[in-house]
Amino acid sequence: MTSNDASADAPKKAPAKDPWELPDVSGLVVGVLGGTGDQGRGLAYRLARAGQKVVLGSRTAERARAAAEELGLGVEGADNAECARRSDVVIVAVPWEGHAATLESLRGELAGKLVVDCVNPLGFDKKGAYALKPEEGSAAEQAAALLPDSRVTAAFHHLSAVLLRDPEIEEIGTDVMVLGEVRADCEIVQALAGRIPGMRGVFAGRLRNAHQVESLVANLISVNRRYKAHAGVRLTDI
């Protein structure tokens, strides 16, 4: 057999997948832990407005139901454990101070779930906001350590709660950097971000790179204070 014959018989490499070819996520139920806070409520509102089924979670079911009723759009409220059980994808939008305790308490309910951590560990002093670095490296890595039976990703860090919750704003022109260990999981989160008009979900690496993504929020806070804005992030040339 000649070398030409051998090359002809060799299996052909599959064409590269289009990175913008994302799955249909319209049928997934999205839970938002910490959904009565500004960020969680804003994300719940935008996703529900885009047609996603959303369950809003809080420490108490009554508070969650009241917030869900205020949002409308078919959003339902439940305590955090019930929210996790009923959801296919669970967004963690709790305050950093309660991050570890909340996730530890929900380890069973979150087993097998796709978890999206959007928590930014920040401190504040007279000089403004500054990034904190958890022992695990980032909030997302802490979540992965505490939830060994879940599929943890990180996303939705750089969104303005003010813009998310404003019903007069039709589109939010920003990119959502998505990080995770499994590309298929990241693509689900990218697709969810893309359901919100004006947003794109962009794969941005593995969880070990989550710290700098979370930390960037401290810079955005400084930008917003200086320019009286609600700045987000837009990635160029993609």
mmCIF file of C-alpha atoms in Angstrom:
data_model
loop_
_atom_site.group_PDB
_atom_site.id
_atom_site.type_symbol
_atom_site.label_atom_id
_atom_site.label_comp_id
_atom_site.label_asym_id
_atom_site.label_seq_id
_atom_site.Cartn_x
_atom_site.Cartn_y
_atom_site.Cartn_z
ATOM 1 C CA MET A 1 0.000 0.000 0.000
ATOM 2 C CA THR A 2 1.369 3.370 -0.940
ATOM 3 C CA SER A 3 1.365 6.366 1.383
ATOM 4 C CA ASN A 4 -1.300 7.920 -0.826
ATOM 5 C CA ASP A 5 -3.538 4.866 -0.337
ATOM 6 C CA ALA A 6 -3.024 5.016 3.433
ATOM 7 C CA SER A 7 -3.968 8.661 3.618
ATOM 8 C CA ALA A 8 -7.062 8.005 1.537
ATOM 9 C CA ASP A 9 -8.179 5.260 3.956
ATOM 10 C CA ALA A 10 -7.529 7.331 7.089
ATOM 11 C CA PRO A 11 -10.686 8.533 8.865
ATOM 12 C CA LYS A 12 -11.531 12.110 8.027
ATOM 13 C CA LYS A 13 -11.517 14.626 10.835
ATOM 14 C CA ALA A 14 -14.979 15.906 11.691
ATOM 15 C CA PRO A 15 -15.519 19.559 10.820
ATOM 16 C CA ALA A 16 -15.070 21.957 13.720
ATOM 17 C CA LYS A 17 -18.296 22.778 15.504
ATOM 18 C CA ASP A 18 -19.628 26.294 15.120
ATOM 19 C CA PRO A 19 -19.057 27.847 18.585
ATOM 20 C CA TRP A 20 -22.313 29.797 18.217
ATOM 21 C CA GLU A 21 -24.329 26.629 17.657
ATOM 22 C CA LEU A 22 -26.008 26.301 21.044
ATOM 23 C CA PRO A 23 -28.709 23.965 22.392
ATOM 24 C CA ASP A 24 -32.406 24.719 22.706
ATOM 25 C CA VAL A 25 -32.961 25.506 26.381
ATOM 26 C CA SER A 26 -36.486 26.889 26.146
ATOM 27 C CA GLY A 27 -37.972 23.904 27.988
ATOM 28 C CA LEU A 28 -35.661 24.029 30.999
ATOM 29 C CA VAL A 29 -36.862 25.164 34.416
ATOM 30 C CA VAL A 30 -34.467 27.720 35.918
ATOM 31 C CA GLY A 31 -34.285 28.180 39.674
ATOM 32 C CA VAL A 32 -32.751 31.269 41.257
ATOM 33 C CA LEU A 33 -31.409 30.859 44.797
ATOM 34 C CA GLY A 34 -31.367 34.239 46.484
ATOM 35 C CA GLY A 35 -34.097 35.292 44.115
ATOM 36 C CA THR A 36 -35.472 37.949 46.439
ATOM 37 C CA GLY A 37 -32.239 39.962 46.241
ATOM 38 C CA ASP A 38 -31.692 42.589 43.562
ATOM 39 C CA GLN A 39 -29.479 40.474 41.277
ATOM 40 C CA GLY A 40 -31.481 37.293 41.641
ATOM 41 C CA ARG A 41 -34.779 39.028 41.119
ATOM 42 C CA GLY A 42 -33.424 40.849 38.069
ATOM 43 C CA LEU A 43 -32.196 37.624 36.477
ATOM 44 C CA ALA A 44 -35.493 35.897 37.244
ATOM 45 C CA TYR A 45 -37.400 38.757 35.645
ATOM 46 C CA ARG A 46 -35.302 38.820 32.451
ATOM 47 C CA LEU A 47 -35.371 35.058 31.950
ATOM 48 C CA ALA A 48 -39.120 34.858 32.590
ATOM 49 C CA ARG A 49 -39.688 37.794 30.247
ATOM 50 C CA ALA A 50 -37.784 35.826 27.595
ATOM 51 C CA GLY A 51 -40.176 32.899 28.054
ATOM 52 C CA GLN A 52 -38.194 30.726 30.473
ATOM 53 C CA LYS A 53 -39.986 28.881 33.278
ATOM 54 C CA VAL A 54 -38.522 30.333 36.495
ATOM 55 C CA VAL A 55 -38.768 29.306 40.141
ATOM 56 C CA LEU A 56 -37.607 31.957 42.554
ATOM 57 C CA GLY A 57 -36.042 30.681 45.792
ATOM 58 C CA SER A 58 -35.555 32.260 49.195
ATOM 59 C CA ARG A 59 -34.927 31.106 52.755
ATOM 60 C CA THR A 60 -38.666 31.367 53.408
ATOM 61 C CA ALA A 61 -41.334 30.245 50.966
ATOM 62 C CA GLU A 62 -43.614 33.142 51.889
ATOM 63 C CA ARG A 63 -41.033 35.735 50.951
ATOM 64 C CA ALA A 64 -40.273 33.921 47.697
ATOM 65 C CA ARG A 65 -43.941 33.684 46.745
ATOM 66 C CA ALA A 66 -44.483 37.371 47.465
ATOM 67 C CA ALA A 67 -41.521 38.336 45.263
ATOM 68 C CA ALA A 68 -42.671 35.969 42.508
ATOM 69 C CA GLU A 69 -46.167 37.427 42.550
ATOM 70 C CA GLU A 70 -44.681 40.904 42.234
ATOM 71 C CA LEU A 71 -42.658 39.828 39.184
ATOM 72 C CA GLY A 72 -45.533 38.033 37.464
ATOM 73 C CA LEU A 73 -44.684 36.435 34.097
ATOM 74 C CA GLY A 74 -45.466 32.990 35.480
ATOM 75 C CA VAL A 75 -42.618 33.090 38.013
ATOM 76 C CA GLU A 76 -43.244 30.836 41.007
ATOM 77 C CA GLY A 77 -41.800 31.144 44.496
ATOM 78 C CA ALA A 78 -40.568 28.444 46.884
ATOM 79 C CA ASP A 79 -38.061 27.971 49.664
ATOM 80 C CA ASN A 80 -34.513 27.338 48.469
ATOM 81 C CA ALA A 81 -34.697 23.546 48.865
ATOM 82 C CA GLU A 82 -37.936 23.259 46.886
ATOM 83 C CA CYS A 83 -36.586 25.671 44.285
ATOM 84 C CA ALA A 84 -33.519 23.462 43.794
ATOM 85 C CA ARG A 85 -35.581 20.275 43.579
ATOM 86 C CA ARG A 86 -37.941 21.669 40.945
ATOM 87 C CA SER A 87 -35.287 23.181 38.666
ATOM 88 C CA ASP A 88 -33.103 21.808 35.878
ATOM 89 C CA VAL A 89 -30.647 24.699 36.125
ATOM 90 C CA VAL A 90 -30.036 26.540 39.396
ATOM 91 C CA ILE A 91 -28.520 30.033 39.501
ATOM 92 C CA VAL A 92 -26.811 30.897 42.794
ATOM 93 C CA ALA A 93 -27.327 34.603 43.489
ATOM 94 C CA VAL A 94 -27.036 34.657 47.277
ATOM 95 C CA PRO A 95 -24.897 37.175 49.212
ATOM 96 C CA TRP A 96 -21.255 36.134 49.484
ATOM 97 C CA GLU A 97 -21.518 35.999 53.267
ATOM 98 C CA GLY A 98 -24.098 33.211 53.050
ATOM 99 C CA HIS A 99 -22.680 31.430 50.006
ATOM 100 C CA ALA A 100 -20.979 28.460 51.676
ATOM 101 C CA ALA A 101 -23.687 27.814 54.265
ATOM 102 C CA THR A 102 -26.470 27.954 51.678
ATOM 103 C CA LEU A 103 -24.783 25.528 49.312
ATOM 104 C CA GLU A 104 -23.802 23.121 52.085
ATOM 105 C CA SER A 105 -27.418 22.970 53.234
ATOM 106 C CA LEU A 106 -28.635 22.194 49.704
ATOM 107 C CA ARG A 107 -26.045 19.603 48.669
ATOM 108 C CA GLY A 108 -28.639 16.852 48.361
ATOM 109 C CA GLU A 109 -31.199 18.928 46.474
ATOM 110 C CA LEU A 110 -28.540 20.203 44.054
ATOM 111 C CA ALA A 111 -27.085 16.760 43.276
ATOM 112 C CA GLY A 112 -27.175 16.126 39.544
ATOM 113 C CA LYS A 113 -28.208 19.717 38.788
ATOM 114 C CA LEU A 114 -26.471 22.225 36.569
ATOM 115 C CA VAL A 115 -25.472 24.993 38.997
ATOM 116 C CA VAL A 116 -24.574 28.482 37.767
ATOM 117 C CA ASP A 117 -22.685 30.536 40.340
ATOM 118 C CA CYS A 118 -22.852 34.309 39.815
ATOM 119 C CA VAL A 119 -21.625 35.388 43.248
ATOM 120 C CA ASN A 120 -18.886 38.013 43.467
ATOM 121 C CA PRO A 121 -16.786 37.907 46.660
ATOM 122 C CA LEU A 122 -16.244 41.592 47.422
ATOM 123 C CA GLY A 123 -15.251 43.748 50.343
ATOM 124 C CA PHE A 124 -15.971 47.444 50.815
ATOM 125 C CA ASP A 125 -14.117 50.174 52.669
ATOM 126 C CA LYS A 126 -13.643 53.937 52.385
ATOM 127 C CA LYS A 127 -11.713 53.439 49.142
ATOM 128 C CA GLY A 128 -14.572 51.522 47.531
ATOM 129 C CA ALA A 129 -15.047 47.930 46.436
ATOM 130 C CA TYR A 130 -12.231 45.402 46.316
ATOM 131 C CA ALA A 131 -12.012 41.717 45.444
ATOM 132 C CA LEU A 132 -11.763 38.985 48.041
ATOM 133 C CA LYS A 133 -10.075 35.678 47.228
ATOM 134 C CA PRO A 134 -11.694 32.644 48.851
ATOM 135 C CA GLU A 135 -9.520 29.814 50.080
ATOM 136 C CA GLU A 136 -10.730 27.673 47.172
ATOM 137 C CA GLY A 137 -9.730 30.399 44.677
ATOM 138 C CA SER A 138 -13.154 31.809 43.771
ATOM 139 C CA ALA A 139 -16.819 31.582 44.685
ATOM 140 C CA ALA A 140 -17.362 29.187 41.778
ATOM 141 C CA GLU A 141 -14.547 26.903 42.922
ATOM 142 C CA GLN A 142 -15.949 26.990 46.441
ATOM 143 C CA ALA A 143 -19.301 25.919 44.995
ATOM 144 C CA ALA A 144 -17.640 23.060 43.096
ATOM 145 C CA ALA A 145 -15.893 21.895 46.278
ATOM 146 C CA LEU A 146 -19.104 21.998 48.303
ATOM 147 C CA LEU A 147 -21.242 20.364 45.589
ATOM 148 C CA PRO A 148 -19.267 17.351 44.346
ATOM 149 C CA ASP A 149 -22.377 15.773 42.829
ATOM 150 C CA SER A 150 -23.432 18.882 40.894
ATOM 151 C CA ARG A 151 -22.214 20.311 37.566
ATOM 152 C CA VAL A 152 -20.913 23.736 38.529
ATOM 153 C CA THR A 153 -20.408 26.610 36.114
ATOM 154 C CA ALA A 154 -19.887 30.345 36.619
ATOM 155 C CA ALA A 155 -21.687 33.160 34.758
ATOM 156 C CA PHE A 156 -23.833 36.318 35.004
ATOM 157 C CA HIS A 157 -21.307 38.224 37.139
ATOM 158 C CA HIS A 158 -21.218 41.575 35.352
ATOM 159 C CA LEU A 159 -24.889 42.443 34.993
ATOM 160 C CA SER A 160 -26.425 45.566 36.470
ATOM 161 C CA ALA A 161 -29.359 44.753 38.739
ATOM 162 C CA VAL A 162 -30.775 48.185 37.910
ATOM 163 C CA LEU A 163 -30.898 47.394 34.188
ATOM 164 C CA LEU A 164 -32.150 43.860 34.744
ATOM 165 C CA ARG A 165 -35.122 45.052 36.754
ATOM 166 C CA ASP A 166 -36.100 48.033 34.605
ATOM 167 C CA PRO A 167 -39.206 47.075 32.552
ATOM 168 C CA GLU A 168 -38.646 50.015 30.218
ATOM 169 C CA ILE A 169 -35.382 48.538 28.926
ATOM 170 C CA GLU A 170 -35.962 46.098 26.075
ATOM 171 C CA GLU A 171 -32.344 45.024 25.464
ATOM 172 C CA ILE A 172 -29.252 44.789 27.644
ATOM 173 C CA GLY A 173 -26.206 45.024 25.385
ATOM 174 C CA THR A 174 -23.582 42.975 27.167
ATOM 175 C CA ASP A 175 -21.677 39.700 27.057
ATOM 176 C CA VAL A 176 -21.886 37.008 29.717
ATOM 177 C CA MET A 177 -18.639 35.141 30.299
ATOM 178 C CA VAL A 178 -19.333 31.484 31.097
ATOM 179 C CA LEU A 179 -16.776 29.234 32.777
ATOM 180 C CA GLY A 180 -16.878 25.531 33.533
ATOM 181 C CA GLU A 181 -15.239 22.139 33.193
ATOM 182 C CA VAL A 182 -17.720 20.584 30.746
ATOM 183 C CA ARG A 183 -18.260 22.372 27.450
ATOM 184 C CA ALA A 184 -21.812 21.048 27.016
ATOM 185 C CA ASP A 185 -22.811 22.502 30.386
ATOM 186 C CA CYS A 186 -21.282 25.845 29.473
ATOM 187 C CA GLU A 187 -23.209 25.838 26.202
ATOM 188 C CA ILE A 188 -26.483 25.426 28.083
ATOM 189 C CA VAL A 189 -25.643 28.477 30.188
ATOM 190 C CA GLN A 190 -24.518 30.411 27.106
ATOM 191 C CA ALA A 191 -27.834 29.610 25.465
ATOM 192 C CA LEU A 192 -29.761 30.796 28.530
ATOM 193 C CA ALA A 193 -27.868 34.096 28.472
ATOM 194 C CA GLY A 194 -28.609 34.426 24.765
ATOM 195 C CA ARG A 195 -32.348 34.224 25.382
ATOM 196 C CA ILE A 196 -32.192 37.679 26.986
ATOM 197 C CA PRO A 197 -32.316 40.303 24.205
ATOM 198 C CA GLY A 198 -28.964 42.022 23.691
ATOM 199 C CA MET A 199 -26.913 39.429 25.590
ATOM 200 C CA ARG A 200 -24.443 36.855 24.335
ATOM 201 C CA GLY A 201 -23.076 33.942 26.308
ATOM 202 C CA VAL A 202 -19.353 33.492 25.657
ATOM 203 C CA PHE A 203 -17.227 30.555 26.797
ATOM 204 C CA ALA A 204 -14.367 32.001 28.862
ATOM 205 C CA GLY A 205 -12.405 29.062 30.252
ATOM 206 C CA ARG A 206 -12.369 26.648 33.153
ATOM 207 C CA LEU A 207 -13.405 27.309 36.727
ATOM 208 C CA ARG A 208 -9.803 27.913 37.773
ATOM 209 C CA ASN A 209 -10.106 31.219 35.882
ATOM 210 C CA ALA A 210 -13.241 32.347 37.704
ATOM 211 C CA HIS A 211 -11.476 34.563 40.251
ATOM 212 C CA GLN A 212 -10.509 37.292 37.803
ATOM 213 C CA VAL A 213 -14.009 37.258 36.281
ATOM 214 C CA GLU A 214 -15.599 37.661 39.716
ATOM 215 C CA SER A 215 -13.021 40.295 40.691
ATOM 216 C CA LEU A 216 -13.741 42.476 37.652
ATOM 217 C CA VAL A 217 -16.983 43.545 39.321
ATOM 218 C CA ALA A 218 -14.959 45.705 41.734
ATOM 219 C CA ASN A 219 -13.636 47.615 38.720
ATOM 220 C CA LEU A 220 -17.094 47.946 37.221
ATOM 221 C CA ILE A 221 -18.388 49.414 40.478
ATOM 222 C CA SER A 222 -15.670 52.067 40.259
ATOM 223 C CA VAL A 223 -16.559 52.757 36.615
ATOM 224 C CA ASN A 224 -20.234 53.089 37.431
ATOM 225 C CA ARG A 225 -19.641 55.459 40.316
ATOM 226 C CA ARG A 226 -17.319 57.679 38.314
ATOM 227 C CA TYR A 227 -19.477 57.864 35.191
ATOM 228 C CA LYS A 228 -22.912 57.439 36.823
ATOM 229 C CA ALA A 229 -23.504 54.438 34.575
ATOM 230 C CA HIS A 230 -24.468 50.752 34.620
ATOM 231 C CA ALA A 231 -21.486 49.391 32.713
ATOM 232 C CA GLY A 232 -21.206 45.795 31.584
ATOM 233 C CA VAL A 233 -18.669 43.856 29.516
ATOM 234 C CA ARG A 234 -18.524 43.475 25.731
ATOM 235 C CA LEU A 235 -15.890 41.238 24.123
ATOM 236 C CA THR A 236 -14.629 42.284 20.702
ATOM 237 C CA ASP A 237 -13.666 40.364 17.542
ATOM 238 C CA ILE A 238 -15.901 37.348 18.161
#
